[in-house]
CSV table of C-alpha atoms and ligand atoms in Angstrom, one decimal:
chain,number,residue,atom,x,y,z
A,4,MET,CA,0.0,0.0,0.0
A,5,THR,CA,1.2,3.5,-0.7
A,6,GLU,CA,1.5,5.5,2.5
A,7,PRO,CA,0.0,9.0,2.4
A,8,LEU,CA,2.6,11.8,2.4
A,9,LEU,CA,0.9,14.5,4.5
A,10,GLU,CA,4.0,16.6,4.7
A,11,LEU,CA,3.9,17.0,1.0
A,12,LEU,CA,0.4,18.3,1.2
A,13,HIS,CA,1.4,20.7,3.9
A,14,GLY,CA,4.2,22.0,1.7
A,15,LEU,CA,1.8,22.5,-1.2
A,16,ALA,CA,-0.6,24.5,0.9
A,17,THR,CA,1.9,26.7,2.6
A,18,THR,CA,4.7,27.5,0.2
A,19,ARG,CA,4.4,31.3,-0.3
A,20,THR,CA,6.2,33.5,-2.7
A,21,ILE,CA,9.2,34.8,-0.8
A,22,ARG,CA,10.5,38.1,-2.0
A,23,ARG,CA,12.7,39.1,1.0
A,24,TYR,CA,15.9,37.1,1.7
A,25,THR,CA,18.6,37.1,4.3
A,26,PRO,CA,22.1,37.7,2.8
A,27,GLU,CA,23.1,34.2,3.8
A,28,PRO,CA,24.6,32.4,0.8
A,29,VAL,CA,23.0,29.2,-0.4
A,30,PRO,CA,25.5,26.3,0.0
A,31,GLU,CA,26.2,24.5,-3.2
A,32,ALA,CA,25.0,21.2,-1.8
A,33,ASP,CA,21.6,22.7,-1.0
A,34,LEU,CA,21.3,24.4,-4.4
A,35,ALA,CA,22.3,21.2,-6.1
A,36,ALA,CA,19.5,19.3,-4.1
A,37,MET,CA,16.9,21.9,-5.2
A,38,LEU,CA,17.9,21.7,-8.8
A,39,TRP,CA,18.0,17.9,-8.7
A,40,HIS,CA,14.4,17.8,-7.4
A,41,ALA,CA,13.4,20.3,-10.0
A,42,THR,CA,14.8,18.0,-12.7
A,43,ARG,CA,12.4,15.3,-11.5
A,44,ALA,CA,9.4,17.2,-12.7
A,45,PRO,CA,7.2,15.7,-15.4
A,46,SER,CA,7.3,16.8,-19.1
A,47,GLY,CA,5.5,15.8,-22.3
A,48,SER,CA,6.7,12.4,-23.4
A,49,ASN,CA,9.4,12.7,-20.8
A,50,ARG,CA,11.4,14.8,-23.2
A,51,GLN,CA,12.8,16.9,-20.4
A,52,PRO,CA,13.4,20.1,-22.3
A,53,VAL,CA,14.0,22.3,-19.2
A,54,ARG,CA,17.4,23.9,-18.7
A,55,TYR,CA,18.4,25.8,-15.6
A,56,LEU,CA,20.7,28.8,-16.0
A,57,VAL,CA,22.0,29.5,-12.5
A,58,LEU,CA,23.3,33.0,-11.8
A,59,ARG,CA,25.5,33.4,-8.8
A,60,ASP,CA,28.5,35.7,-8.2
A,61,GLU,CA,30.7,35.2,-11.2
A,62,PRO,CA,31.2,38.5,-13.2
A,63,THR,CA,28.9,37.5,-16.1
A,64,SER,CA,26.2,36.2,-13.7
A,65,THR,CA,26.5,39.4,-11.7
A,66,ALA,CA,26.1,41.5,-14.9
A,67,ALA,CA,23.0,39.4,-15.8
A,68,ARG,CA,21.5,39.9,-12.4
A,69,GLN,CA,22.1,43.6,-12.6
A,70,LEU,CA,20.4,43.7,-16.0
A,71,ILE,CA,17.3,41.9,-14.6
A,72,ALA,CA,17.3,44.1,-11.5
A,73,GLY,CA,17.2,47.2,-13.6
A,74,ALA,CA,14.3,45.8,-15.6
A,75,ALA,CA,12.5,44.9,-12.4
A,76,GLN,CA,12.9,48.4,-11.0
A,77,ARG,CA,11.6,50.0,-14.2
A,78,MET,CA,8.7,47.6,-14.3
A,79,TRP,CA,7.7,48.2,-10.7
A,80,ALA,CA,8.1,52.0,-10.9
A,81,HIS,CA,5.7,51.9,-13.9
A,82,LYS,CA,3.2,49.6,-12.2
A,83,GLU,CA,3.2,51.5,-8.9
A,84,GLU,CA,2.4,54.7,-10.7
A,85,ARG,CA,-0.1,53.2,-13.1
A,86,ASP,CA,-2.0,51.1,-10.5
A,87,GLY,CA,-2.0,53.9,-7.9
A,88,TYR,CA,-0.2,52.0,-5.2
A,89,GLY,CA,0.3,55.2,-3.1
A,90,ALA,CA,-3.4,56.2,-3.3
A,91,GLY,CA,-6.5,55.0,-1.5
A,92,THR,CA,-5.7,52.3,1.1
A,93,GLY,CA,-2.2,52.3,-0.3
A,94,ALA,CA,-1.6,55.5,1.7
A,95,THR,CA,-2.3,53.7,5.0
A,96,PRO,CA,1.0,52.2,6.0
A,97,ASP,CA,-0.2,48.9,7.3
A,98,SER,CA,-2.9,48.2,4.7
A,99,PRO,CA,-2.4,45.1,2.5
A,100,LYS,CA,-1.9,47.3,-0.5
A,101,ALA,CA,0.8,49.3,1.2
A,102,ARG,CA,2.5,46.2,2.5
A,103,MET,CA,2.5,44.6,-1.0
A,104,ALA,CA,4.0,47.8,-2.5
A,105,ALA,CA,6.7,47.8,0.2
A,106,THR,CA,7.5,44.2,-0.4
A,107,MET,CA,7.7,44.7,-4.2
A,108,ARG,CA,9.8,47.8,-3.8
A,109,HIS,CA,12.2,45.9,-1.5
A,110,TYR,CA,12.3,42.9,-4.0
A,111,VAL,CA,13.2,45.0,-7.0
A,112,ASP,CA,15.6,47.3,-5.1
A,113,HIS,CA,17.5,44.3,-3.8
A,114,PHE,CA,17.1,42.0,-6.7
A,115,ALA,CA,20.8,42.1,-7.7
A,116,GLU,CA,21.8,40.9,-4.2
A,117,VAL,CA,19.4,37.9,-4.0
A,118,PRO,CA,21.5,34.9,-3.1
A,119,VAL,CA,20.6,32.9,-6.3
A,120,VAL,CA,18.8,33.6,-9.5
A,121,VAL,CA,17.8,30.8,-11.8
A,122,VAL,CA,16.6,31.5,-15.3
A,123,VAL,CA,14.5,28.4,-16.2
A,124,CYS,CA,14.7,27.8,-19.9
A,125,MET,CA,13.2,25.4,-22.4
A,126,GLU,CA,15.1,23.8,-25.2
A,127,ARG,CA,12.5,23.8,-28.0
A,128,TYR,CA,12.3,20.7,-30.2
A,129,ARG,CA,9.5,22.0,-32.4
A,130,ASP,CA,7.8,25.3,-33.2
A,131,PRO,CA,6.5,27.3,-30.2
A,132,SER,CA,3.1,25.9,-29.1
A,133,PRO,CA,0.6,27.2,-26.6
A,134,TYR,CA,1.2,24.0,-24.6
A,135,GLU,CA,4.9,24.2,-24.3
A,136,GLY,CA,4.8,25.8,-20.9
A,137,GLY,CA,3.2,22.6,-19.6
A,138,SER,CA,6.6,21.0,-19.8
A,139,VAL,CA,8.4,23.8,-18.0
A,140,TYR,CA,6.3,25.1,-15.2
A,141,PRO,CA,6.0,21.9,-13.2
A,142,ALA,CA,9.8,22.1,-12.9
A,143,VAL,CA,9.5,25.7,-11.7
A,144,GLN,CA,7.0,24.6,-9.0
A,145,ASN,CA,9.3,21.6,-8.0
A,146,LEU,CA,12.1,24.1,-7.6
A,147,LEU,CA,10.1,26.2,-5.3
A,148,LEU,CA,8.9,23.2,-3.3
A,149,ALA,CA,12.3,21.7,-3.0
A,150,ALA,CA,13.6,25.1,-1.8
A,151,ARG,CA,10.8,25.1,0.8
A,152,ALA,CA,11.7,21.6,1.9
A,153,LEU,CA,15.3,22.6,2.6
A,154,GLY,CA,14.4,25.8,4.5
A,155,TYR,CA,14.6,28.3,1.7
A,156,GLY,CA,12.1,30.3,-0.3
A,157,GLY,CA,11.7,31.5,-3.8
A,158,ALA,CA,9.7,33.8,-6.1
A,159,VAL,CA,8.8,33.3,-9.8
A,160,ASN,CA,9.1,36.5,-11.9
A,161,MET,CA,9.1,37.5,-15.5
A,162,PHE,CA,11.3,40.5,-15.2
A,163,HIS,CA,14.0,38.9,-17.5
A,164,LEU,CA,11.7,39.2,-20.5
A,165,MET,CA,12.2,43.0,-20.6
A,166,VAL,CA,15.9,42.5,-21.2
A,167,GLU,CA,15.8,39.1,-23.0
A,168,GLY,CA,17.8,40.1,-26.0
A,169,GLN,CA,20.7,41.5,-23.8
A,170,LEU,CA,20.6,38.4,-21.6
A,171,ARG,CA,20.7,36.0,-24.6
A,172,GLU,CA,23.8,37.8,-25.8
A,173,LEU,CA,25.5,38.0,-22.4
A,174,LEU,CA,24.8,34.4,-21.4
A,175,GLY,CA,25.0,32.7,-24.8
A,176,VAL,CA,21.4,31.5,-24.9
A,177,PRO,CA,20.5,30.2,-28.4
A,178,ASP,CA,17.5,31.5,-30.3
A,179,HIS,CA,15.7,28.2,-30.1
A,180,VAL,CA,15.7,28.2,-26.3
A,181,ALA,CA,12.7,29.9,-24.6
A,182,MET,CA,13.5,31.8,-21.4
A,183,SER,CA,10.4,30.7,-19.6
A,184,ALA,CA,10.8,32.0,-16.1
A,185,CYS,CA,13.1,33.6,-13.6
A,186,VAL,CA,13.3,32.3,-10.0
A,187,THR,CA,15.0,34.0,-7.1
A,188,LEU,CA,16.0,31.8,-4.1
A,189,GLY,CA,17.4,32.3,-0.7
A,190,ARG,CA,16.7,32.1,3.1
A,191,PRO,CA,13.4,33.8,3.8
A,192,VAL,CA,13.1,36.9,6.0
A,193,GLY,CA,9.7,36.1,7.5
A,194,ALA,CA,7.9,32.8,7.2
A,195,HIS,CA,6.0,30.5,4.9
A,196,GLY,CA,2.4,29.8,5.8
A,197,PRO,CA,-1.0,29.1,4.4
A,198,VAL,CA,-1.3,30.7,0.9
A,199,ARG,CA,-4.5,32.8,0.1
A,200,ARG,CA,-6.5,31.5,-2.7
A,201,ARG,CA,-10.1,31.5,-3.9
A,202,PRO,CA,-12.2,28.8,-2.1
A,203,ALA,CA,-11.6,25.6,-4.1
A,204,ARG,CA,-15.4,25.1,-4.5
A,205,ASP,CA,-15.6,28.2,-6.5
A,206,VAL,CA,-13.2,26.9,-9.1
A,207,VAL,CA,-14.0,23.2,-9.2
A,208,PHE,CA,-17.0,22.4,-11.4
A,209,ASP,CA,-18.9,19.1,-11.1
A,210,GLY,CA,-19.7,17.6,-14.5
A,211,ARG,CA,-20.8,20.8,-16.1
A,212,TRP,CA,-19.3,24.2,-16.5
A,213,GLY,CA,-20.4,26.6,-13.8
A,214,VAL,CA,-21.8,23.9,-11.4
A,215,ASN,CA,-19.7,24.3,-8.3
A,216,ALA,CA,-18.7,21.1,-6.6
A,217,ASP,CA,-20.4,21.3,-3.2
A,218,TRP,CA,-18.4,18.3,-2.0
A,219,VAL,CA,-15.2,20.3,-2.1
A,220,THR,CA,-14.4,21.6,1.4
A,221,GLU,CA,-11.7,23.8,2.9
A,222,PRO,CA,-9.3,22.4,5.5
A,223,ASP,CA,-9.0,24.2,8.8
A,224,GLY,CA,-6.9,27.2,8.6
A,225,ALA,CA,-7.5,27.8,4.9
A,226,ARG,CA,-7.1,31.4,3.9
A,227,HIS,CA,-8.9,33.1,1.0
A,228,THR,CA,-8.6,35.9,-1.4
A,229,VAL,CA,-11.6,37.9,-2.4
A,230,TRP,CA,-11.9,37.8,-6.2
A,231,LYS,CA,-14.3,39.3,-8.7
A,232,GLN,CA,-16.3,36.8,-10.8
A,233,HIS,CA,-15.7,36.9,-14.6
A,234,GLY,CA,-18.6,37.9,-16.8
B,22,FMN,C1,3.8,32.6,-14.1
B,22,FMN,C2,4.1,33.5,-12.9
B,22,FMN,C3,4.6,34.8,-13.1
B,22,FMN,C4,4.9,35.6,-12.0
B,22,FMN,N1,5.5,36.8,-12.2
B,22,FMN,C5,5.9,37.5,-11.1
B,22,FMN,C6,6.6,38.7,-11.3
B,22,FMN,O1,6.9,39.1,-12.4
B,22,FMN,N2,6.9,39.4,-10.2
B,22,FMN,C7,6.6,39.0,-8.9
B,22,FMN,O2,7.0,39.7,-7.9
B,22,FMN,N3,5.9,37.8,-8.7
B,22,FMN,C8,5.5,37.1,-9.8
B,22,FMN,N4,4.8,35.9,-9.6
B,22,FMN,C9,4.4,35.5,-8.2
B,22,FMN,C10,2.9,35.7,-8.0
B,22,FMN,O3,2.7,37.1,-7.9
B,22,FMN,C11,2.5,34.9,-6.7
B,22,FMN,O4,2.6,33.5,-6.9
B,22,FMN,C12,1.0,35.2,-6.4
B,22,FMN,O5,0.8,36.6,-6.1
B,22,FMN,C13,0.5,34.4,-5.2
B,22,FMN,O6,1.3,34.7,-4.1
B,22,FMN,P1,1.8,33.5,-3.1
B,22,FMN,O7,2.6,32.6,-4.0
B,22,FMN,O8,2.6,34.2,-2.1
B,22,FMN,O9,0.6,32.9,-2.6
B,22,FMN,C14,4.6,35.1,-10.7
B,22,FMN,C15,4.0,33.8,-10.5
B,22,FMN,C16,3.8,33.0,-11.6
B,22,FMN,C17,3.3,31.6,-11.4
């Protein structure tokens, strides 16, 4: 009989995006273990097209991290202004909006000093398809969960896309390789804990579109986001 693995479920429900890190370096053995577990992720036909471009402290890696950091800062400055993060409840220092803005500001301002950055890539073996991400993002989640399991935390971001051409040149990434995601990793400042999501019943349909599954229940301690309905 297969034994249940309840700790795994606990990890799935409580692995938050970590955007603040201590300056503690990530020992190579831990980083190797995270990457090994990422490489165990499933992919279509088990083709395993994912490649991990690890950026640590070597001069080229540092230059790449600085490029991404600059992009992140520009992106956040634009979004902060456009979405009015300083207005409304954002003007109240302890509001969720203000806390989110402070976390993002810290993340982008310290991006170049994050202990490890991994650009997760996909070696294409056919023309780009809408489904190709399906063979990459399970590995990204495995990386985050492996980090969590070893006492670290991570965040997925797409900042690298703003400087993709420069990164390709600097890091020698060929044209047929997709740069699918950027992941920052390190020891968390703060803690993991229950993630906030929509109640599962709202998003699980039973047999017919729009029929919420009333047998889907929330475990104790589940935390929820308030979300607008589409349509
Ligand atoms: C495909 C993808 C892209 C993301 N891009 C960014 C990003 O560019 N910047 C960022 O700070 N977080 C990014 N995130 C993290 C999400 O914002 C985060 O997972 C979400 O807000 C839920 O927060 P939680 O993981 O702490 O529960 C991304 C996550 C995914 C899966």
